[in-house]
Short mmCIF file of C-alpha atoms in Angstrom, two decimals:
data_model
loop_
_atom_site.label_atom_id
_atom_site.label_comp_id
_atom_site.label_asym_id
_atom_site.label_seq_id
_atom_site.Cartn_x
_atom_site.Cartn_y
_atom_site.Cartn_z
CA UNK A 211 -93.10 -45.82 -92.34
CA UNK A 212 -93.98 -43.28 -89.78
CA UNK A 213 -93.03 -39.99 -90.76
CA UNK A 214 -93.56 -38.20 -87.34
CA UNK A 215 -90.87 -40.96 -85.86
CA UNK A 216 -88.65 -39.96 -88.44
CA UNK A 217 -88.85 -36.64 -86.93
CA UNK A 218 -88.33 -37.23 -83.46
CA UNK A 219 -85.91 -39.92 -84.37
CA UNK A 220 -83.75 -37.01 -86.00
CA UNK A 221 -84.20 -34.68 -83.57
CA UNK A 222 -82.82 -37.16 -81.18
CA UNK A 223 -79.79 -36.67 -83.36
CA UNK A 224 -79.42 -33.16 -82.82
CA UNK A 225 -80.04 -33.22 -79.16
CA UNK A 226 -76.78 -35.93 -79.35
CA UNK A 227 -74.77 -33.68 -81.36
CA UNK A 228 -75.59 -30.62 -79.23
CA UNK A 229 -74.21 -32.06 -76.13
CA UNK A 230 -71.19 -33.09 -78.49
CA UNK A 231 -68.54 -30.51 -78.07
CA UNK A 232 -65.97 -31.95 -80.24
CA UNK A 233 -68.38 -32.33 -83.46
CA UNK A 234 -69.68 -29.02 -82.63
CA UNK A 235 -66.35 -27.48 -82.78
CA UNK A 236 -65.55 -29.44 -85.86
CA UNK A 237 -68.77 -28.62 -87.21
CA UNK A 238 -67.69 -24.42 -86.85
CA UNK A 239 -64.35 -25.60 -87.30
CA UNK A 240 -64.49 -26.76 -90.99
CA UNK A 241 -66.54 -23.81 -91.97
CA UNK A 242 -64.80 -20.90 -90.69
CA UNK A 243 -61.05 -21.27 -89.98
CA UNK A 244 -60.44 -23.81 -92.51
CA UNK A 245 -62.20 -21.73 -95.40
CA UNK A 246 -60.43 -18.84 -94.95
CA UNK A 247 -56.90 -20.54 -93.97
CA UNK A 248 -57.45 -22.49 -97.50
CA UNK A 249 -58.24 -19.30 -98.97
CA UNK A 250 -55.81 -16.96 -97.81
CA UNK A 251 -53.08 -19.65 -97.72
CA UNK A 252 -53.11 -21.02 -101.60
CA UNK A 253 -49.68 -19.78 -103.33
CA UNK A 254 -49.40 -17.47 -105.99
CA UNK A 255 -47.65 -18.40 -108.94
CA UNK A 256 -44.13 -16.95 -107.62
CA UNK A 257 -43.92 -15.27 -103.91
CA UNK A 258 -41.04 -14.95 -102.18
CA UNK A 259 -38.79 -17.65 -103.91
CA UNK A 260 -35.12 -17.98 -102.32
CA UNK A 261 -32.22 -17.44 -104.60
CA UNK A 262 -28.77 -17.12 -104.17
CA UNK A 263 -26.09 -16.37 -106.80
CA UNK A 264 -22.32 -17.21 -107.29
CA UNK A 265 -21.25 -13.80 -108.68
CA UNK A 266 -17.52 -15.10 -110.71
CA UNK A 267 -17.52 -12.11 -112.66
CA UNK A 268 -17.76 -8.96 -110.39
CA UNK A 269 -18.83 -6.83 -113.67
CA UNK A 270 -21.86 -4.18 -114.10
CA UNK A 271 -23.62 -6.86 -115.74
CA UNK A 272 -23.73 -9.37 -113.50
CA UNK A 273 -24.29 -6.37 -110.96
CA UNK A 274 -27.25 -5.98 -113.29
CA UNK A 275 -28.45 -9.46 -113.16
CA UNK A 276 -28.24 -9.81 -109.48
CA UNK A 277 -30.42 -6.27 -108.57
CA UNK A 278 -33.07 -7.82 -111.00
CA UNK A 279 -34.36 -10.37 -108.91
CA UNK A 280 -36.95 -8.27 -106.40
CA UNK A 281 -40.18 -9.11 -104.03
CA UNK A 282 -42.24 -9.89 -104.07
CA UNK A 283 -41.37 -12.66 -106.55
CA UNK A 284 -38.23 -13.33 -104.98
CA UNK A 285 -36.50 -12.56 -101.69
CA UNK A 286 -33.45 -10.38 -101.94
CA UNK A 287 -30.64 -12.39 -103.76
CA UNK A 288 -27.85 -13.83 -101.33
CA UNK A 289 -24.33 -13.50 -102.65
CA UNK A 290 -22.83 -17.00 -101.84
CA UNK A 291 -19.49 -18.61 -102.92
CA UNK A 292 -19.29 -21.50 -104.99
CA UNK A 293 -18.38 -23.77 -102.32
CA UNK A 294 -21.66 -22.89 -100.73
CA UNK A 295 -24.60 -23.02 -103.65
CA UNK A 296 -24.61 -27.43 -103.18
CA UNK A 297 -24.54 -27.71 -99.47
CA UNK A 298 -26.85 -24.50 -99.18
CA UNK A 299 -29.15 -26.30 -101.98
CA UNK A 300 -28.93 -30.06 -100.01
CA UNK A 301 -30.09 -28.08 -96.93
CA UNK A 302 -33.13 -26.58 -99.30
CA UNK A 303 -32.34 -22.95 -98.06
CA UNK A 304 -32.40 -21.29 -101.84
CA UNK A 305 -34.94 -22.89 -103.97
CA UNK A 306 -32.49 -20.91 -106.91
CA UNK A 307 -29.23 -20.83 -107.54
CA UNK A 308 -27.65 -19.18 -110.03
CA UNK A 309 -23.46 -19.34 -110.97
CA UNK A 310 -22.69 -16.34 -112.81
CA UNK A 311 -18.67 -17.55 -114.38
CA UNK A 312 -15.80 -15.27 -114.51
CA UNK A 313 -15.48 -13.19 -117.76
CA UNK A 314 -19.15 -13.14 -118.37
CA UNK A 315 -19.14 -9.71 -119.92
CA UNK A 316 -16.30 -9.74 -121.44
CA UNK A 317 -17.44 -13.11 -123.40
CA UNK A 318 -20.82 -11.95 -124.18
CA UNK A 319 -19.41 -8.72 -125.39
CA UNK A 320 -17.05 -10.66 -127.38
CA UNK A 321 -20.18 -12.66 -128.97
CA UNK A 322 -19.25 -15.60 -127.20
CA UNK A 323 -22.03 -16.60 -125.61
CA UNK A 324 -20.96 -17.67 -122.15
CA UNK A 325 -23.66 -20.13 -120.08
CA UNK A 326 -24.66 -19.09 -116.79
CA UNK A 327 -25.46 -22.31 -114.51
CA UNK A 328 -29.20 -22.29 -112.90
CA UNK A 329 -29.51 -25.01 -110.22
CA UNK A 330 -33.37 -25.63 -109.48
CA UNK A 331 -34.66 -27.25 -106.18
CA UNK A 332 -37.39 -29.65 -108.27
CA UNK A 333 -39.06 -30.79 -104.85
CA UNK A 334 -40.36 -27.37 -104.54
CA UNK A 335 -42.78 -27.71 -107.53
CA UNK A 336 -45.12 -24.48 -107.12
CA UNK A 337 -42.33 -22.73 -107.48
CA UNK A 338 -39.46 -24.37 -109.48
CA UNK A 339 -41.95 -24.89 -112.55
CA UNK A 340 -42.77 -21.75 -113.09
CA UNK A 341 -39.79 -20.07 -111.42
CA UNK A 342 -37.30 -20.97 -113.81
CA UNK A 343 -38.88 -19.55 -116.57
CA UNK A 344 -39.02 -16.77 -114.73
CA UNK A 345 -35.19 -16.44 -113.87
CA UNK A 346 -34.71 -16.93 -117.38
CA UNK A 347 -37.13 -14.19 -118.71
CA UNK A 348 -35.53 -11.89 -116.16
CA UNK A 349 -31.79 -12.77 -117.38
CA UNK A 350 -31.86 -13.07 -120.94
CA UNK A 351 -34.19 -9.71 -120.48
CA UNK A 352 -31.07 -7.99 -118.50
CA UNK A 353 -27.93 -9.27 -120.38
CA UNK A 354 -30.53 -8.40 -123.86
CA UNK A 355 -31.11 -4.22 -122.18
CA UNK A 356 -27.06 -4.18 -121.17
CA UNK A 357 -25.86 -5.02 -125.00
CA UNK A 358 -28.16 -2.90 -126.61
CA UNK A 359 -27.43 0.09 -123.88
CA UNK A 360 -31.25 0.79 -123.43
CA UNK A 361 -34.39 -1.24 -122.90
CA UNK A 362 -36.46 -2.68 -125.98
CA UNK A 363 -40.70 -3.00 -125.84
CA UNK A 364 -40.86 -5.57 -128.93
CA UNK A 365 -43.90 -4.47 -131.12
CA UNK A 366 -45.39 -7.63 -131.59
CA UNK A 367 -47.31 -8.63 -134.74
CA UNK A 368 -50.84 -9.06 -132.99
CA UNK A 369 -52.32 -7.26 -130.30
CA UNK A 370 -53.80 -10.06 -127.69
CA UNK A 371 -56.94 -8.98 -125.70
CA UNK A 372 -56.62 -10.58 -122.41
CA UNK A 373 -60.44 -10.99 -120.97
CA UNK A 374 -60.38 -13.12 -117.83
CA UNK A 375 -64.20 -14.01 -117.06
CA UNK A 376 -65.91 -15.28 -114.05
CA UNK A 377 -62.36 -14.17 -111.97
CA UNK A 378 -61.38 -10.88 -113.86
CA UNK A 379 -58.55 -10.64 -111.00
CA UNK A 380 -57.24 -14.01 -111.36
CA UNK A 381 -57.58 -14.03 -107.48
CA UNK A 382 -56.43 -17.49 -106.45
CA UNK A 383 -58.77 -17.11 -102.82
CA UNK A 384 -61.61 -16.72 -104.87
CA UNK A 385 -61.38 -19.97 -106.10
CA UNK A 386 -60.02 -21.60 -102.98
CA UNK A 387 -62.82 -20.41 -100.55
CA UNK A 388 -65.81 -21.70 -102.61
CA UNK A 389 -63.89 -25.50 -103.26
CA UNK A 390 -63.03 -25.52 -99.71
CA UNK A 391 -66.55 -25.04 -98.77
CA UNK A 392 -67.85 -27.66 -101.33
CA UNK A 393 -64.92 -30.04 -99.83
CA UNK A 394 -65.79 -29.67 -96.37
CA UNK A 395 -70.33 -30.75 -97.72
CA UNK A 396 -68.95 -33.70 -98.34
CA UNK A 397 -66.62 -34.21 -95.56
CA UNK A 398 -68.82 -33.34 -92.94
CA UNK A 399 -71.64 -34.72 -94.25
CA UNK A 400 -69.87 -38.35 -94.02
CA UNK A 401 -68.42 -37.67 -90.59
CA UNK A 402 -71.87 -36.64 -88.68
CA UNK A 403 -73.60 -39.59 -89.64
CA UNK A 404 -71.36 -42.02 -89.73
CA UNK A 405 -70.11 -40.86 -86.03
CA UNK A 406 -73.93 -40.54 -84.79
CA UNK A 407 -73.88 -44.92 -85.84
CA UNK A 408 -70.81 -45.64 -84.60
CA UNK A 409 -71.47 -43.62 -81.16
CA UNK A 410 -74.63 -45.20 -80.52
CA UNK A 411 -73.25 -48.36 -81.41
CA UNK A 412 -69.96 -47.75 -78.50
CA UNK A 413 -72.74 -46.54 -76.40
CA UNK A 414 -75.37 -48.72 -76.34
CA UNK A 415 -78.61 -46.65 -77.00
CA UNK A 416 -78.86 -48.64 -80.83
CA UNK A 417 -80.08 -51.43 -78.85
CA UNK A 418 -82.65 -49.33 -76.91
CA UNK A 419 -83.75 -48.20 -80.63
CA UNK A 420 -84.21 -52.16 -81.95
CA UNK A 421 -86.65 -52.58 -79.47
CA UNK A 422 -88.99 -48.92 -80.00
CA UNK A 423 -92.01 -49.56 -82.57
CA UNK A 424 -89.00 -48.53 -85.51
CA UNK A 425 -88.36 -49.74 -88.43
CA UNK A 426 -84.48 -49.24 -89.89
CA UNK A 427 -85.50 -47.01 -92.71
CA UNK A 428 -86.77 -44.61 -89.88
CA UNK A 429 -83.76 -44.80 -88.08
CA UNK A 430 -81.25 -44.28 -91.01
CA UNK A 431 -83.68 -41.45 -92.22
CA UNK A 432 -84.06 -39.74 -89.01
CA UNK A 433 -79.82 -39.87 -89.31
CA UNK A 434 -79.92 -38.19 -92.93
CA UNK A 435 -82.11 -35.36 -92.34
CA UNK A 436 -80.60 -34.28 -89.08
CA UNK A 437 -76.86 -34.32 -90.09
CA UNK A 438 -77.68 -33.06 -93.45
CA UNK A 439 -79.60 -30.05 -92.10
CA UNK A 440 -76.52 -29.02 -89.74
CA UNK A 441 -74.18 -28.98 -92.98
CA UNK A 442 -76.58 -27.51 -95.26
CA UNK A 443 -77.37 -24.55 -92.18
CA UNK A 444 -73.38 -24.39 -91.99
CA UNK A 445 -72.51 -24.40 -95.40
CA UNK A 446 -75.28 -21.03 -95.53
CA UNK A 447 -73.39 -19.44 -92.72
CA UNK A 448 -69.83 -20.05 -94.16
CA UNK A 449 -70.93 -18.90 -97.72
CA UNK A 450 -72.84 -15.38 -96.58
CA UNK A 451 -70.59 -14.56 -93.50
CA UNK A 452 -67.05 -16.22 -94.42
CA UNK A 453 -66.86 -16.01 -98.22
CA UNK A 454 -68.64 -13.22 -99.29
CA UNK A 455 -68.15 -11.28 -96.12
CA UNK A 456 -64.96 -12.06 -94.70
CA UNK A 457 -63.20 -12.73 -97.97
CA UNK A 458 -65.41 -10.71 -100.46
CA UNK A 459 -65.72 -13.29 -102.80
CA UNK A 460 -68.47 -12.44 -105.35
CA UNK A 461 -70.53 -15.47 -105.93
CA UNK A 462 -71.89 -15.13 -109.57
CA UNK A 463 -75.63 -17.36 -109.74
CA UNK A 464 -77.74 -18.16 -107.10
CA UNK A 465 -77.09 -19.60 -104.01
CA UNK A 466 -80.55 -20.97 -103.69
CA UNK A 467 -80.07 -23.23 -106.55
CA UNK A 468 -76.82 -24.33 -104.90
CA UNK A 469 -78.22 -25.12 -101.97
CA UNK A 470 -81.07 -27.55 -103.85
CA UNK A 471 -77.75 -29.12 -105.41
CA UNK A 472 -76.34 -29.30 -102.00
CA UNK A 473 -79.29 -30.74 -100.31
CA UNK A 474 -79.62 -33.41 -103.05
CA UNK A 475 -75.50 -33.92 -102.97
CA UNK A 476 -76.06 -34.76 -98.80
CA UNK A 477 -79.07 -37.02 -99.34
CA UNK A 478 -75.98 -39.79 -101.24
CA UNK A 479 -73.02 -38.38 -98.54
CA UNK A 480 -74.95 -38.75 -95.53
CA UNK A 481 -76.33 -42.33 -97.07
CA UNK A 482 -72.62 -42.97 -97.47
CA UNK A 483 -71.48 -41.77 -94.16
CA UNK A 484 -74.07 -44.55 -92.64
CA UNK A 485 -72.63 -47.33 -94.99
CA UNK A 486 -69.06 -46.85 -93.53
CA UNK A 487 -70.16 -46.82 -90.52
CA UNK A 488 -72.12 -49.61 -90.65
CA UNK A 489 -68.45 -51.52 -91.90
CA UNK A 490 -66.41 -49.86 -89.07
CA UNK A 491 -66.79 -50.70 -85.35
CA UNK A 492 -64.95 -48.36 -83.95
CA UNK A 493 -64.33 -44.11 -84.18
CA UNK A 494 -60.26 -45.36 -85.76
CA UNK A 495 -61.25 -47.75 -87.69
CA UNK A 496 -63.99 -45.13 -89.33
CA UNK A 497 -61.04 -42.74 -89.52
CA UNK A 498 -59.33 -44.95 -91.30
CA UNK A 499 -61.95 -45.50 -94.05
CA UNK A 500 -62.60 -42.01 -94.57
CA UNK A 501 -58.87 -41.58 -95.38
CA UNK A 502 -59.44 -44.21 -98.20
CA UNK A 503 -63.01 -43.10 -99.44
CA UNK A 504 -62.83 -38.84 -98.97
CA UNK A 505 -59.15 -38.41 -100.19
CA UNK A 506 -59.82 -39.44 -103.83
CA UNK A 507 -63.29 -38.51 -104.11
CA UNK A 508 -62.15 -35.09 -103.55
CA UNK A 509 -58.53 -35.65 -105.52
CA UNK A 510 -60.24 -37.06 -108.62
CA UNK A 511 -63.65 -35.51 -108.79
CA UNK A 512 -62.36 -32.31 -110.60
CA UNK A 513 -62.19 -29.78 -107.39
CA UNK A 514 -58.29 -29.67 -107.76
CA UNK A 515 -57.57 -30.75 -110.98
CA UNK A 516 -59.40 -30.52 -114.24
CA UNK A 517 -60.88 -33.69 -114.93
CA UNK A 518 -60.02 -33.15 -118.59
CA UNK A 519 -56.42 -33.37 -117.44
CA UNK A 520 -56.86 -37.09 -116.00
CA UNK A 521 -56.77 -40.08 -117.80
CA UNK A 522 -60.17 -41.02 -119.07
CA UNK A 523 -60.60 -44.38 -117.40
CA UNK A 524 -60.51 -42.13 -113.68
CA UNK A 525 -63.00 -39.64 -115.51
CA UNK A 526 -65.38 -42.61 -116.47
CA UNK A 527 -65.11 -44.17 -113.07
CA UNK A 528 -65.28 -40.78 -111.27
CA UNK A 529 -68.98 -40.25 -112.93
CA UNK A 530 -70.14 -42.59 -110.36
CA UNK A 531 -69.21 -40.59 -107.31
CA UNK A 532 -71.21 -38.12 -106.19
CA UNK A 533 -68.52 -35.48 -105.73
CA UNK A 534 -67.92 -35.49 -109.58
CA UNK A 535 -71.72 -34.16 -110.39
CA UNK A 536 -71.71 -31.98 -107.43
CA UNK A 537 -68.21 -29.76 -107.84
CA UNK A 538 -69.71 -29.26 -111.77
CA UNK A 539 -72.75 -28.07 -110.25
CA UNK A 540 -71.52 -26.01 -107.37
CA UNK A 541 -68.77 -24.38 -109.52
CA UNK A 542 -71.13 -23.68 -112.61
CA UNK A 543 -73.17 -22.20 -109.97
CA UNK A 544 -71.26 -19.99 -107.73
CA UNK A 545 -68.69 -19.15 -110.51
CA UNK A 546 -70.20 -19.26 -113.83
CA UNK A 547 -73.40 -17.86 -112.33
CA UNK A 548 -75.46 -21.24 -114.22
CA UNK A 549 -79.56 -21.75 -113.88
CA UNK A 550 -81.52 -24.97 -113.79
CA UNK A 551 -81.28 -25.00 -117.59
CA UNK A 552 -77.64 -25.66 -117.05
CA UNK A 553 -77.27 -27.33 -113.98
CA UNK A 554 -80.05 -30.05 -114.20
CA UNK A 555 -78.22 -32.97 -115.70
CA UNK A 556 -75.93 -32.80 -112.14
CA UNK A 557 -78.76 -32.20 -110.39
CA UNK A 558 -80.12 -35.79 -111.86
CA UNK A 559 -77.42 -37.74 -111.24
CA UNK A 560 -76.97 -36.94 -108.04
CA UNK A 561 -80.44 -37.62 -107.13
CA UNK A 562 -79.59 -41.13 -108.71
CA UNK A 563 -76.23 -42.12 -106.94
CA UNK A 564 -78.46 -40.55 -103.78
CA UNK A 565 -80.97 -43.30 -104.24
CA UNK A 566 -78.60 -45.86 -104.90
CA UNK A 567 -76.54 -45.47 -102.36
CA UNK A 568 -79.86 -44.69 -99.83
CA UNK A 569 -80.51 -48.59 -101.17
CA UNK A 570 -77.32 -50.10 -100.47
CA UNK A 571 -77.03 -48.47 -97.36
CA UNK A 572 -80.21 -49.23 -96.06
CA UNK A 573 -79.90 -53.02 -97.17
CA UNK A 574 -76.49 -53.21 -95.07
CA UNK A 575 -77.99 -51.41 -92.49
CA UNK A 576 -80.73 -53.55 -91.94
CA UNK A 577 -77.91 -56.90 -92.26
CA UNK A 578 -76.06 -54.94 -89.11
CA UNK A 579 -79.29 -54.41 -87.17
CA UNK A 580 -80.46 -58.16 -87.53
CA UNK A 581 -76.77 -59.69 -86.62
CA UNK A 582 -77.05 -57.26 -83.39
CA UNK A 583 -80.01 -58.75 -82.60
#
């Protein structure tokens, strides 16, 4: 091994991806626009949900119930007929719809306790699940004020002391601009260097390279660094200039331990990225396999969902991915503001599954290179 072709072998690579204006714009692409879109774009828990409502009963309390419903947890109630609350509801116009029947007041007055109908679009999950509850809250709150003629604060037995740490707002872009970033590491990551194979490959120069003084650990090497040093530069930028400066989202530890984490987390990406492309012959067929490999490494690895949520067979299988070790690092980091005394175990593994998957890599890229030749 000669370390100074290594070198020139992966500055070769960025030469290639300079003169690359698609991967350069994907490259800026990933971390600026889609950081802040995923950011800026996540839901809250209820915003703007449309409801409509079959007013039967015409009376101040169902006058009541109807004026409850305001933004921006809800759009301003639309007073519909019964005729119109299915088809409106099979068109998915109101996500809500409430029947109010006649002789509501007079039945609840009467202690009868009349039902009011609440038909929930379930296909809209973020907000049916939590929306209902809310509609009901809001209701039984209203019809409870209008028969006791004033509004109650229930003195409740214990006092609860809310403390939210590490997101004292509960500020859902907080969270969404730091896992997007971490997403797009490992999505790049794979896409450089498995596109900087398969383009040489469509192109012809990997034949020019089989017959240079180089061995195949140079060449995949020379790949690695290159391509990992664009996303670990980019991943810098998007954190200082698009997360904390754009979005203001404190980051809580240091970001020079993240990047360590990062660097290691690229070494087994990148080594990945050259294994798929060492499988696929063409730019679609890659696509393809990325669909297959990056949606559930990023689904199951805990970036989305808590992987104390999933079923423990996925969160014993998912300790083999890189993805898994990295998200616990990168989010003990950047949220939990974590050291090395914390963060090392992660920062093991992934220098393990690194050098595994460097191996296996390397031993199919070497099979590819000698059935080429």
């Amino acid at each position: 091994m000669h370390p100074a072709n290594i070198l020139y072998l992966g500055v070769k690579e960025l030469r290639s991806l300079a003169r690359d204006p698609m991967m350069l714009f994907l490259v800026a692409y990933t971390f600026t626009v889609a950081v802040y879109t995923a950011a800026t774009a996540m839901p809250e828990t209820l915003n703007r949900a449309p409801i409509a409502i079959v007013d039967e009963d015409r009376s101040p309390l169902s006058n009541r119930i109807v004026g409850a419903f305001l933004p921006p947890s809800f759009i301003t109630p639309k007073l519909i007929t019964a005729a119109e609350m299915d088809a409106r509801m099979d068109a998915g116009i109101d996500t809500f719809a409430i029947d109010i029947p006649p002789n509501f007041q007079r039945d609840m007055l009467a202690g009868r306790q009349p039902v009011i109908q609440l038909n929930v679009d379930a296909t809209r999950m973020s907000q049916a699940f939590t929306g209902s509850g809310y509609v009901q809250q809001i209701v039984i709150g209203e019809v409870n004020a209008f028969a006791q003629g004033y509004r109650s604060i229930p003195t409740l037995p214990v006092d609860l002391a809310l403390r939210a740490r590490f997101n004292p707002e509960l500020n859902k872009a907080w969270f969404g601009a730091v896992i997007e970033v971490i997403n797009q590491v490992t999505m790049l990551s794979i896409i450089l260097t498995g596109a900087a194979l398969i383009r040489e490959r469509e192109h012809g120069t990997i034949e020019h390279l089989l017959v240079m003084p180089v061995t195949p650990f140079e060449i995949m090497a020379g790949k690695i660094w290159s391509m990992a040093l664009v996303v670990l530069i980019a991943c810098t930028l998007s954190l200082a200039f698009v997360v904390q400066g754009l979005l203001a989202v404190p980051i809580a530890g240091p970001v020079w331990l993240f990047l360590i984490g990062a660097a290691i987390h690229l070494f087994a990406t990148t080594s990945m990225g050259i294994f798929l492309g060492t499988v696929a012959r063409t730019m679609p067929q890659f696509g393809m396999l990325m669909i297959l490999v990056l949606i559930p490494l990023e689904m199951l690895s805990g970036g989305m969902t808590p992987r104390e949520s999933m079923p423990e067979l996925v969160q014993t299988v998912m300790l083999a991915a890189p993805t898994t070790h990295f998200i616990m690092l990168a989010q003990a980091i950047l949220y939990r503001g974590a050291e090395f005394s914390v963060v090392w175990p992660q920062i093991l593994a992934l220098a393990a599954i690194g050098t595994i998957l460097f191996s296996f890599s390397l031993a199919r890229f070497r099979k590819s290179i000698s059935d080429m030749a």
